[in-house]
mmCIF file of C-alpha atoms in Angstrom:
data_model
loop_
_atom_site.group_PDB
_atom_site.id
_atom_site.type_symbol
_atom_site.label_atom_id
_atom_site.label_comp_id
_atom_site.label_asym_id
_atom_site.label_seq_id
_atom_site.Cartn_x
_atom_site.Cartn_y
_atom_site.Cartn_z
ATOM 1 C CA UNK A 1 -9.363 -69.380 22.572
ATOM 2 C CA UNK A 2 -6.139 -66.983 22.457
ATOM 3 C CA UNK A 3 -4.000 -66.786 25.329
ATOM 4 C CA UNK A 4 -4.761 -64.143 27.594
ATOM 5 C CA UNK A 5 -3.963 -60.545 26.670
ATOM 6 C CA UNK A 6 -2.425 -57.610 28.416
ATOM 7 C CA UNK A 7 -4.542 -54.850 29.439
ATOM 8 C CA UNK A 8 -3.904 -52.015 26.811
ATOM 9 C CA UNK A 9 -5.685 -49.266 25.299
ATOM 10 C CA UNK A 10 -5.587 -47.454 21.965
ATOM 11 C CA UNK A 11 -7.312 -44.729 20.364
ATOM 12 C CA UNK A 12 -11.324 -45.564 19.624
ATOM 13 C CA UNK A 13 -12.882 -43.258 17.200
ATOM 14 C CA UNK A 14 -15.316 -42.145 19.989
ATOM 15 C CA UNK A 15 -12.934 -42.976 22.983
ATOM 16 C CA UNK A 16 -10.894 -46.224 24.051
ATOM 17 C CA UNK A 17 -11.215 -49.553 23.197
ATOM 18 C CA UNK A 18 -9.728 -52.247 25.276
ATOM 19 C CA UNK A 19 -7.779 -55.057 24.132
ATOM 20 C CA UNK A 20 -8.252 -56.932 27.391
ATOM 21 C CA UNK A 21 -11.665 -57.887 28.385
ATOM 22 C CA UNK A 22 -13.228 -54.956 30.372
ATOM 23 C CA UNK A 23 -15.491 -55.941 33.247
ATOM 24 C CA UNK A 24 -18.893 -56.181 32.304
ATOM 25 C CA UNK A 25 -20.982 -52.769 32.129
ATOM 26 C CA UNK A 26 -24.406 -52.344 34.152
ATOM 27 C CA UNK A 27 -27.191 -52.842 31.273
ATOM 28 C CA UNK A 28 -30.775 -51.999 31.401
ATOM 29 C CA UNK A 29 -33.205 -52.132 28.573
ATOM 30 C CA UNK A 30 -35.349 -49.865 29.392
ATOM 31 C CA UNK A 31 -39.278 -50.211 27.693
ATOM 32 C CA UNK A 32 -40.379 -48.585 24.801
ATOM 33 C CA UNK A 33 -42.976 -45.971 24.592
ATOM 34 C CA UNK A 34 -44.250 -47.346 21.051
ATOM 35 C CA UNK A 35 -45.487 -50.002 19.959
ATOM 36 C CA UNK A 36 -47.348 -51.527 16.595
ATOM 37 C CA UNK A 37 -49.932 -53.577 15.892
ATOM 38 C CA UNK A 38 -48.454 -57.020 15.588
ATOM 39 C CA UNK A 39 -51.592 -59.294 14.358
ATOM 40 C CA UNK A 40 -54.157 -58.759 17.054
ATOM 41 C CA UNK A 41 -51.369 -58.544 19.616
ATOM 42 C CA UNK A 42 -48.795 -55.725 19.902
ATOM 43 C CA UNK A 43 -45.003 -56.141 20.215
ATOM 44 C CA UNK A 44 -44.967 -54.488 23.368
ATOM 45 C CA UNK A 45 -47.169 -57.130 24.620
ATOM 46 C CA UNK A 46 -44.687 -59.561 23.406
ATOM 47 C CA UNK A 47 -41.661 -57.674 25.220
ATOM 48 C CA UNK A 48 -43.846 -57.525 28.480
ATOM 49 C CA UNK A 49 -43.982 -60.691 29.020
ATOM 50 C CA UNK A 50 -40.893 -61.584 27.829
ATOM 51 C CA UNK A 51 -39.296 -59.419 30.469
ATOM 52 C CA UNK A 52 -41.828 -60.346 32.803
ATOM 53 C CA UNK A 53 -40.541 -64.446 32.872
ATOM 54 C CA UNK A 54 -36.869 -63.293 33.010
ATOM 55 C CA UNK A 55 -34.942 -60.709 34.424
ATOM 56 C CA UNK A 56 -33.124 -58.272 32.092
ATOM 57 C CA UNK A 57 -29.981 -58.794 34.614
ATOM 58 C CA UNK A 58 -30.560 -62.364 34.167
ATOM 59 C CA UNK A 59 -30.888 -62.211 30.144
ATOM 60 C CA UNK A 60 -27.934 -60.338 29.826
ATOM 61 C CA UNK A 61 -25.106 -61.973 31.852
ATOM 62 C CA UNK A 62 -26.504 -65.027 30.288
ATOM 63 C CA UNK A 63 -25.835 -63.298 27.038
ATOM 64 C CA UNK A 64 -22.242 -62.229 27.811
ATOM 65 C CA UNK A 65 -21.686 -65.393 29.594
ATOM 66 C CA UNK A 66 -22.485 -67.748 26.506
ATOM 67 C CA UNK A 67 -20.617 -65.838 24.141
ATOM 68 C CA UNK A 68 -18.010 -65.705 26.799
ATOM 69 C CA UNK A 69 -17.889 -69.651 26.922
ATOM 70 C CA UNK A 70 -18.861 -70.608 23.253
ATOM 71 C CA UNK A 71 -16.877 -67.959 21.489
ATOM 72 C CA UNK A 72 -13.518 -69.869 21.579
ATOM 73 C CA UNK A 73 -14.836 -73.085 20.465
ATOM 74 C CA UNK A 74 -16.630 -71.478 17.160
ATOM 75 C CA UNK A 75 -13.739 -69.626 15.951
ATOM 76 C CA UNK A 76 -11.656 -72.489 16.274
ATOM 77 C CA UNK A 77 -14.049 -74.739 14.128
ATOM 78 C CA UNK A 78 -15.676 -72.111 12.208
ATOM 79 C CA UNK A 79 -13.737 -69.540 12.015
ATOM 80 C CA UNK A 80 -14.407 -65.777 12.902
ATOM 81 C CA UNK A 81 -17.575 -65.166 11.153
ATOM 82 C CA UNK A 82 -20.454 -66.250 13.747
ATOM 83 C CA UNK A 83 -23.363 -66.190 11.433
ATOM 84 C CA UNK A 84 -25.242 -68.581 9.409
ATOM 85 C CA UNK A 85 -24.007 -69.260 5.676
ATOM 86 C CA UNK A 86 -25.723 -68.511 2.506
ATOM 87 C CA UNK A 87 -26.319 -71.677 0.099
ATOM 88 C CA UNK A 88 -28.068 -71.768 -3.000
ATOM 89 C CA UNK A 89 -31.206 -73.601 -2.500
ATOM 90 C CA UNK A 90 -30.899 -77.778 -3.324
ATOM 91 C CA UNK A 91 -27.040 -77.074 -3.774
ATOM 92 C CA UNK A 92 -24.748 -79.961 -3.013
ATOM 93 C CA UNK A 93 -22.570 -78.340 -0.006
ATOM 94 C CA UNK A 94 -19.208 -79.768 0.502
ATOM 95 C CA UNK A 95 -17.667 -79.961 3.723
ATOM 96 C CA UNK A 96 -14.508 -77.310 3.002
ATOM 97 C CA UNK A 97 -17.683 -74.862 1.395
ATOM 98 C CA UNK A 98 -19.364 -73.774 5.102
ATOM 99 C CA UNK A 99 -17.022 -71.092 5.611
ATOM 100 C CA UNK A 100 -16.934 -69.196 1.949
ATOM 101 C CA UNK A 101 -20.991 -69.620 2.314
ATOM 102 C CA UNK A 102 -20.562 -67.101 5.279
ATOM 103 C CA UNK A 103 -18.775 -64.601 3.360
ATOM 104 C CA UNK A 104 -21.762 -65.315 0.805
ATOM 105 C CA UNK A 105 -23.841 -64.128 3.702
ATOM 106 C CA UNK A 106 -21.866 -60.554 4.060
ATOM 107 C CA UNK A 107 -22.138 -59.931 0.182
ATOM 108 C CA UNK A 108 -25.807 -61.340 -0.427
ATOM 109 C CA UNK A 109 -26.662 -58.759 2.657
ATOM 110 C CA UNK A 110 -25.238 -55.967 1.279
ATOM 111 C CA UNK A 111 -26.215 -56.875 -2.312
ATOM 112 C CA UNK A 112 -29.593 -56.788 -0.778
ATOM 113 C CA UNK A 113 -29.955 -54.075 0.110
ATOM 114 C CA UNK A 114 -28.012 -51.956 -2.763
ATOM 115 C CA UNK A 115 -24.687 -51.106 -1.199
ATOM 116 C CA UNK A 116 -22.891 -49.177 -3.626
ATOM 117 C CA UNK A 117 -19.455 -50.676 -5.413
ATOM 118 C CA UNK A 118 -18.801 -46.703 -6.533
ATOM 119 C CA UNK A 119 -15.727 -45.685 -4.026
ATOM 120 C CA UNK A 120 -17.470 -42.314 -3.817
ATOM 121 C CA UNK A 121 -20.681 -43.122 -2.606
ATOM 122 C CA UNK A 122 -19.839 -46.318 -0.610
ATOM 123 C CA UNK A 123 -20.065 -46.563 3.398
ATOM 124 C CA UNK A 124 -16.975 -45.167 5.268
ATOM 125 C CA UNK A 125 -18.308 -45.254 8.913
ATOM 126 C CA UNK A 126 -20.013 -48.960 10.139
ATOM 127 C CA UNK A 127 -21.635 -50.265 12.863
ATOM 128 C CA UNK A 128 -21.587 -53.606 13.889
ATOM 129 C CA UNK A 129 -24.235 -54.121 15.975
ATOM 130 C CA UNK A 130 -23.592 -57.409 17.839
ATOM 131 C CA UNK A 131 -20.100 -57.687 16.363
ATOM 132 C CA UNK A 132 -19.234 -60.967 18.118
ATOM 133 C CA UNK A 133 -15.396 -61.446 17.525
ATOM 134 C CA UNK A 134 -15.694 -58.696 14.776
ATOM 135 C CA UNK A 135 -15.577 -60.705 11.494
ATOM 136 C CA UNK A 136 -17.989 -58.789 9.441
ATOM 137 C CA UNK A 137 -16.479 -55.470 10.893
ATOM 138 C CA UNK A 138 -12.579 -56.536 9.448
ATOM 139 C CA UNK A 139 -14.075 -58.030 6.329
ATOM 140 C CA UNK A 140 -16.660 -54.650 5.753
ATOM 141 C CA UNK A 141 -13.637 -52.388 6.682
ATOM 142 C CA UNK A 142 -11.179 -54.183 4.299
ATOM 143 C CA UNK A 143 -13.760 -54.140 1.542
ATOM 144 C CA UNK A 144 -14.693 -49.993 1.741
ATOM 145 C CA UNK A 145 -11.961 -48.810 3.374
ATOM 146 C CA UNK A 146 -14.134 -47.495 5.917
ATOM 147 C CA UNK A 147 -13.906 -46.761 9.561
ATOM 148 C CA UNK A 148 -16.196 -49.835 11.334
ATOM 149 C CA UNK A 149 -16.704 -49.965 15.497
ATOM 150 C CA UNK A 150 -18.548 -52.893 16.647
ATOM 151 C CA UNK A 151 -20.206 -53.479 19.907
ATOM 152 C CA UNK A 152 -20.843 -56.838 22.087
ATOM 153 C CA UNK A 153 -21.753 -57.856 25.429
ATOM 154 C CA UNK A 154 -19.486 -60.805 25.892
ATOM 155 C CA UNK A 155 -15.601 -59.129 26.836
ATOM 156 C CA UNK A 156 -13.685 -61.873 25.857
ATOM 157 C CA UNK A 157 -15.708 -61.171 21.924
ATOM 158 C CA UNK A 158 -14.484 -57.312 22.377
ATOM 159 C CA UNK A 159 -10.984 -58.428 23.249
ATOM 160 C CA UNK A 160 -10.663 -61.265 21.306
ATOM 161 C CA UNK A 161 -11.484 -58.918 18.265
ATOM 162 C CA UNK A 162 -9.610 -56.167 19.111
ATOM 163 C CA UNK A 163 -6.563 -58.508 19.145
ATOM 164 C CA UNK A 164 -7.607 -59.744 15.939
ATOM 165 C CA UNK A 165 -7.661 -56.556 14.231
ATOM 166 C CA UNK A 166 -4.431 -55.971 15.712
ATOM 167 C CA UNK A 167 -3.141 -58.638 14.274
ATOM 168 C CA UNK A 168 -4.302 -58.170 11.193
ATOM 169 C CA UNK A 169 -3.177 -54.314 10.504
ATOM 170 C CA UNK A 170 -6.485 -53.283 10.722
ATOM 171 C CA UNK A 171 -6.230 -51.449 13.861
ATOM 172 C CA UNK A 172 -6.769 -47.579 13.056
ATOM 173 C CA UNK A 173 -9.642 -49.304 10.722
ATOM 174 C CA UNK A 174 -11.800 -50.815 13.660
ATOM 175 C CA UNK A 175 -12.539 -50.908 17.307
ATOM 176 C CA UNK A 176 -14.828 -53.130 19.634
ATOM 177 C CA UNK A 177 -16.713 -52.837 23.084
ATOM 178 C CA UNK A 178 -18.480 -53.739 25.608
ATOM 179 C CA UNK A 179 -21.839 -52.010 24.889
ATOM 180 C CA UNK A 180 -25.565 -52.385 25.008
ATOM 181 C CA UNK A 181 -27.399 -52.549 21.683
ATOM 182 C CA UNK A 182 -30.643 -50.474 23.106
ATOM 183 C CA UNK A 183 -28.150 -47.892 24.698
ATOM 184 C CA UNK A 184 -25.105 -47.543 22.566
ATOM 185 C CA UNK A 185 -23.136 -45.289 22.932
ATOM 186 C CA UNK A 186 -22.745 -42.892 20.444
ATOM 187 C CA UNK A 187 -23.793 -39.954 18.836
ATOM 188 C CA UNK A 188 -26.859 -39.646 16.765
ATOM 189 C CA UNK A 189 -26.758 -39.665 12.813
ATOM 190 C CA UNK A 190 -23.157 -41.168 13.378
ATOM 191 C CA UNK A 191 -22.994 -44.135 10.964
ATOM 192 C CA UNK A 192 -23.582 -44.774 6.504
ATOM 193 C CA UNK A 193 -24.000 -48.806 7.509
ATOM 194 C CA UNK A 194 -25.908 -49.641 10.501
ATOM 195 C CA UNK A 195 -24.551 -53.778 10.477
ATOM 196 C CA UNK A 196 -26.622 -56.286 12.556
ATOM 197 C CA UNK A 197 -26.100 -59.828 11.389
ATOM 198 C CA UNK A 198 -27.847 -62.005 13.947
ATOM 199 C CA UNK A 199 -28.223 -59.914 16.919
ATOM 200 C CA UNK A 200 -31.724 -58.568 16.949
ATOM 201 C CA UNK A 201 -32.742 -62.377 18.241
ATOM 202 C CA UNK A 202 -31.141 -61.360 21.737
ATOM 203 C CA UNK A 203 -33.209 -57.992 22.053
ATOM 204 C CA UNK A 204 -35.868 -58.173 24.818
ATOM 205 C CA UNK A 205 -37.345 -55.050 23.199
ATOM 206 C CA UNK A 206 -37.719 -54.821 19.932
ATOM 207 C CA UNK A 207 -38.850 -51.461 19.446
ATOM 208 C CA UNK A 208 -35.422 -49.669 21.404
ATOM 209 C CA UNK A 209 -33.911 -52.081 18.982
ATOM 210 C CA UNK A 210 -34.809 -50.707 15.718
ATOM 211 C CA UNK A 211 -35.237 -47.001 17.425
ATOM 212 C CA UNK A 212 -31.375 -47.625 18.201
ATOM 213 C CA UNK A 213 -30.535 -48.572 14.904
ATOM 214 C CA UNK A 214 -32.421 -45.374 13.331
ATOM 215 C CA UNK A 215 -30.787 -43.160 15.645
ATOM 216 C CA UNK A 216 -27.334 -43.474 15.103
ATOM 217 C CA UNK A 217 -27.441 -44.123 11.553
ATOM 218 C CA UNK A 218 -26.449 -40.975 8.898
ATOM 219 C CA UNK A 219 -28.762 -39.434 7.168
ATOM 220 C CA UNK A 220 -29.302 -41.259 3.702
ATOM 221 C CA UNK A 221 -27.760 -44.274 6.043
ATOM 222 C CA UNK A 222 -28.789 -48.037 5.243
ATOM 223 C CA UNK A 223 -29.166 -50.258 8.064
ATOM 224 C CA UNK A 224 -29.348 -53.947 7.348
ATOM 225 C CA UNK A 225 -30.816 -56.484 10.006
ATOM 226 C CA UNK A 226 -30.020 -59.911 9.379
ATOM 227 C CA UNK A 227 -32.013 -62.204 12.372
ATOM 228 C CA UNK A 228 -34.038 -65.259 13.558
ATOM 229 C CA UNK A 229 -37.817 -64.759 13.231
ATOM 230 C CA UNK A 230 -40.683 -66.779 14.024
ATOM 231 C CA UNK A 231 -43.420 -67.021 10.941
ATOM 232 C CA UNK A 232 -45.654 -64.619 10.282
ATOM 233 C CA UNK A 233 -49.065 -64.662 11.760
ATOM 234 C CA UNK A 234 -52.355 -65.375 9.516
ATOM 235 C CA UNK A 235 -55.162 -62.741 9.891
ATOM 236 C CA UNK A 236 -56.755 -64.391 12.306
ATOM 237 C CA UNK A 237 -54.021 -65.629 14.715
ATOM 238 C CA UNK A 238 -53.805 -63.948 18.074
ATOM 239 C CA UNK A 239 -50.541 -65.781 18.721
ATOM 240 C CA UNK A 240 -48.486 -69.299 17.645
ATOM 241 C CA UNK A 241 -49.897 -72.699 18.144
ATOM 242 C CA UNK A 242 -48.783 -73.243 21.614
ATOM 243 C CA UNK A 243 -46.623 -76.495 20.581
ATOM 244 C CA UNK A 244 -44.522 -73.752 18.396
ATOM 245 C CA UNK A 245 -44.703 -71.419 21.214
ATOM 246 C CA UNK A 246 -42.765 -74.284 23.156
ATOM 247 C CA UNK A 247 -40.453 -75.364 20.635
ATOM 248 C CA UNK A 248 -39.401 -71.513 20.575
ATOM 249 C CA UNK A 249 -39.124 -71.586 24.579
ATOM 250 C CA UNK A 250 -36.829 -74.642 24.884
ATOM 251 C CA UNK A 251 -34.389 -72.540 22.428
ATOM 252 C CA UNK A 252 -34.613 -69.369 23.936
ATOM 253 C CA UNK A 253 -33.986 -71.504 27.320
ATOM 254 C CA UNK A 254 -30.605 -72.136 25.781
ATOM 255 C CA UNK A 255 -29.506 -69.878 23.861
ATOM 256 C CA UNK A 256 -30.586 -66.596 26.216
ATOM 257 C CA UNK A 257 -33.138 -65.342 23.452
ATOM 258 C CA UNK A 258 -36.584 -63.316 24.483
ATOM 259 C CA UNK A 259 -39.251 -63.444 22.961
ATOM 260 C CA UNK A 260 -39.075 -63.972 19.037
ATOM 261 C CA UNK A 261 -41.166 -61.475 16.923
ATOM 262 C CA UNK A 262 -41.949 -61.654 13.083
ATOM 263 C CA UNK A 263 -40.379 -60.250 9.670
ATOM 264 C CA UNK A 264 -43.640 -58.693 9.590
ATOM 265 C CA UNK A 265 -43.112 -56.862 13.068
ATOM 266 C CA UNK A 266 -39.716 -55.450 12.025
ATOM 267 C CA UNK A 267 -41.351 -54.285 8.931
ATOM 268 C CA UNK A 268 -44.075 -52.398 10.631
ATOM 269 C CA UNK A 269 -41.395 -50.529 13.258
ATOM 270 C CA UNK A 270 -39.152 -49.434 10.452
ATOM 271 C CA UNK A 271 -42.560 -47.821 8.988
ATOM 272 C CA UNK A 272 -43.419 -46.536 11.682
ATOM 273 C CA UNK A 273 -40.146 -44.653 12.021
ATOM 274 C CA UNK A 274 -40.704 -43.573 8.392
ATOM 275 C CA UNK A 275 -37.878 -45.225 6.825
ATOM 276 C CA UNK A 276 -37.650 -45.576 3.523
ATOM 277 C CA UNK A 277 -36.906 -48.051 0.561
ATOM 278 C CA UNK A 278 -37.590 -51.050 3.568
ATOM 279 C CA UNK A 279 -37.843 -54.416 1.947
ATOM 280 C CA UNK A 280 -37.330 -57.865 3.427
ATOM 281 C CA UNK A 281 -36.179 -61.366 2.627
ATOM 282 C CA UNK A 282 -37.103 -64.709 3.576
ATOM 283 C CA UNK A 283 -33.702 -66.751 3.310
ATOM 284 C CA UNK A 284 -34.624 -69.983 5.329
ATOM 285 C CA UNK A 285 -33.968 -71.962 2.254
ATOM 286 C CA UNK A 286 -30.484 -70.559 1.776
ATOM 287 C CA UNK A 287 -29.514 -71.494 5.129
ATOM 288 C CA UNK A 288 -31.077 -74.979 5.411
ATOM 289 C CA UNK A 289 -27.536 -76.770 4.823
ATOM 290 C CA UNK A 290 -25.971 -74.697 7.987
ATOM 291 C CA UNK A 291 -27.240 -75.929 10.914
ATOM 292 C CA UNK A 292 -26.914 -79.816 10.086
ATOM 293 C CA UNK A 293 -23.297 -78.867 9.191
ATOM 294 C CA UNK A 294 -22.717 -77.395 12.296
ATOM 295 C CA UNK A 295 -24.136 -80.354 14.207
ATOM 296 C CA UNK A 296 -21.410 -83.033 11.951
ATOM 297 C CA UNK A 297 -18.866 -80.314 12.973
ATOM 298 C CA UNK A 298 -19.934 -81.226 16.754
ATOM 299 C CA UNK A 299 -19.620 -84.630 16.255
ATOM 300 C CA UNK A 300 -16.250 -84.924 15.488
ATOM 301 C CA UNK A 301 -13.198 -85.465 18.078
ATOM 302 C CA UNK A 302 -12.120 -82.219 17.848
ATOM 303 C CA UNK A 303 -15.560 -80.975 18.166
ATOM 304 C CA UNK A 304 -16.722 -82.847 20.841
ATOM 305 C CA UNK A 305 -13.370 -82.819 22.763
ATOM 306 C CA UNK A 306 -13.676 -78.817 22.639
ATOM 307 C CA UNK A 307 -17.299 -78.954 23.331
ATOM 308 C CA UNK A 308 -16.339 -80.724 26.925
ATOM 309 C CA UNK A 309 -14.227 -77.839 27.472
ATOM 310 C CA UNK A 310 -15.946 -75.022 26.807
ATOM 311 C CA UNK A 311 -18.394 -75.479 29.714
ATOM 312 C CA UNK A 312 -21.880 -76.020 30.570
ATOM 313 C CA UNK A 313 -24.001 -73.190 28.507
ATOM 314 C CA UNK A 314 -21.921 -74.351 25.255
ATOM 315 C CA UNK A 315 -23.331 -77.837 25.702
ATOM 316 C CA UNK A 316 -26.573 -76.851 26.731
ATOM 317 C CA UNK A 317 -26.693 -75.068 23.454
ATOM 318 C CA UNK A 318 -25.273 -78.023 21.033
ATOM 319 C CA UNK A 319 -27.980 -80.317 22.341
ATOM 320 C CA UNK A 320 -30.743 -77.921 21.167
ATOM 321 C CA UNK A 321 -29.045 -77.958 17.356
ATOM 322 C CA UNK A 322 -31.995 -80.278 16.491
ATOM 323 C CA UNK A 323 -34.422 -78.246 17.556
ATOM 324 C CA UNK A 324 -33.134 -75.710 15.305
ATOM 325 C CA UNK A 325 -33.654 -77.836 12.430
ATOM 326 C CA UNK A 326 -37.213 -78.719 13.610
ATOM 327 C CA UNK A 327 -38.070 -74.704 13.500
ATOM 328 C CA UNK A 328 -36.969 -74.544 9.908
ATOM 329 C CA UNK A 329 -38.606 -77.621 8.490
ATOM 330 C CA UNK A 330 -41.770 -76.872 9.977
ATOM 331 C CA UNK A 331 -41.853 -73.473 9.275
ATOM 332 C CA UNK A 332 -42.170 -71.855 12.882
ATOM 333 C CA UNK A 333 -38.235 -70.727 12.147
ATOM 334 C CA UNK A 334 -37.553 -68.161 9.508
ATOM 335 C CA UNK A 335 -34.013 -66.526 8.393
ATOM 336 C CA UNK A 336 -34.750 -63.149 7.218
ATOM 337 C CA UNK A 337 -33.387 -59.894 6.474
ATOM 338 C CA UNK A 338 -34.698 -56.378 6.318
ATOM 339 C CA UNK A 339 -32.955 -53.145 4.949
ATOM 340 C CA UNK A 340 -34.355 -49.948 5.121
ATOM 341 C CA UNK A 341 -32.520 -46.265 4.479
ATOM 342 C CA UNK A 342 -32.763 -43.529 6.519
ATOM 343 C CA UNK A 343 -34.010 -40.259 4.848
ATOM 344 C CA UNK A 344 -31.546 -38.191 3.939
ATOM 345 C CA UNK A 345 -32.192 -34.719 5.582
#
């Protein structure tokens, strides 16, 4: 983790942005009013009692916390993309390969979901929704030239990236804060790429979620959602088997998740916001070489000497790696991604 940094300030392109970590803001996530038929049970229901097993206080210091804690240790290892890597399926992965496969993940994602390469109609203002210590947000800014602002709930993320893009010239390019994803704070219609790479997995309500995403993206705006889902549910499933439903729970335990939802469910909310062109992906193969890595990566000296440092959530979360694993082998665990495009007025 870098050395501490002086409280400073420079111009945001909605207000400030502090290179120092700011205290952490008072969050609610307040319910939705809409919901969608998710099998035989709604989404709502799912967020209900979700929220009704753990405090949204709770969920989201735990949130900021973690990332707090673990943040350090990952870029160190890793790097400053905190996101799964993209592998071709059956590929032999080399050890020095881990980190180019998450800049795979950036341009697979946007290739997805048909960003334009034409300088005149590609995105100039970004969101990074869930920034974490703003490697998509440098890399996407670099790429279009565009203006990117990323939000987090972990300060030492938001400072640590700030710094970064300091660093790195890049600091009338992009900004970072403190914020809450299902209250963000700006304007609506504000954004032509609406960026969350493996946030929506932390959202205790996934409708807000998407509703948040909708609203501040641009007219003619793509938003792309890259996240954790559990599977799908057959036509006549209520709910997971409840030995999946506990697999799920002793991850969430550690990693300060809610309650998971489907590809399916996101599908269905973007509908019913009547987004267009929405299409998803099921990339659990692509990843499947990512999480053993990261274990071996663990299990090193300087792993598992940095691991004892970092504190007590980090290691909570290393131990349930394998359970990780488990999820995607047995199919309860699915990468996916959704884009969608806002209609253009």
């Amino acid at each position: 983790m870098a050395a501490a940094l002086q409280l400073q300030t420079h111009p945001c392109f909605h207000g400030t942005c502090q290179l120092s970590p700011p205290p952490r803001p008072s969050v609610s996530f307040p319910s939705s009013s809409r919901s969608f038929p998710s099998s035989r049970r709604s989404l709502s229901a799912h967020v209900k009692a979700a929220a009704s097993s753990l405090s949204t206080t709770t969920l989201q210091e735990g949130i900021a916390e973690f990332y707090d804690e673990s943040s350090g240790i990952w870029e160190d290892i890793w790097g400053d993309h905190m996101h799964h890597g993209y592998y071709d399926p059956g590929s032999d992965v080399s050890g020095s390969d881990h980190r180019a496969a998450q800049i795979r993940m950036v341009e697979e994602s946007l290739r997805f979901a048909g960003i334009s390469e034409d300088p005149a109609n590609r995105p100039k203002r970004i969101v990074d929704v869930g920034c974490g210590i703003g490697g998509s947000s440098r890399y996407l800014a670099r790429k279009y030239g565009a203006k990117c602002q990323g939000i987090t709930l972990s300060p030492v993320q938001a400072g640590r990236a700030n710094a970064l893009a300091n660093a790195q010239g890049l600091a009338d390019q992009v900004c970072f804060e403190v914020a809450d994803a299902l209250n963000q704070p700006f304007p609506d219609d504000q954004f032509d790429l609406v960026w969350s790479m493996e946030s929506g997995e932390h959202m205790p309500d996934k409708p807000k979620f998407v509703k948040e995403l909708v609203r501040v993206a641009a007219p003619g705006g793509t938003i792309i959602v890259v996240t954790w889902c559990h599977r799908d549910l057959g036509p006549s499933e209520e709910s997971l088997q409840p030995w999946e439903q506990k697999l799920l729970n002793r991850i969430c335990d550690a990693y300060y998740l809610p309650e998971w939802c489907s590809t399916s469910d996101y599908v269905k909310l973007f509908q019913s916001l009547s987004l267009q062109d929405i299409k998803a992906g099921d990339w659990t193969e692509n990843v499947a070489p990512f999480w053993p890595a990261v274990i071996r990566s663990a299990l090193t000296w300087k792993g598992f000497t940095s691991l004892l440092r970092s504190g007590l959530k980090t290691i909570k979360g290393a131990l349930v790696m394998p359970l990780m694993i488990e999820g995607f082998q047995k199919g309860v665990i699915k990468f996916a991604i959704i884009a969608c495009r806002k209609p253009a007025e």
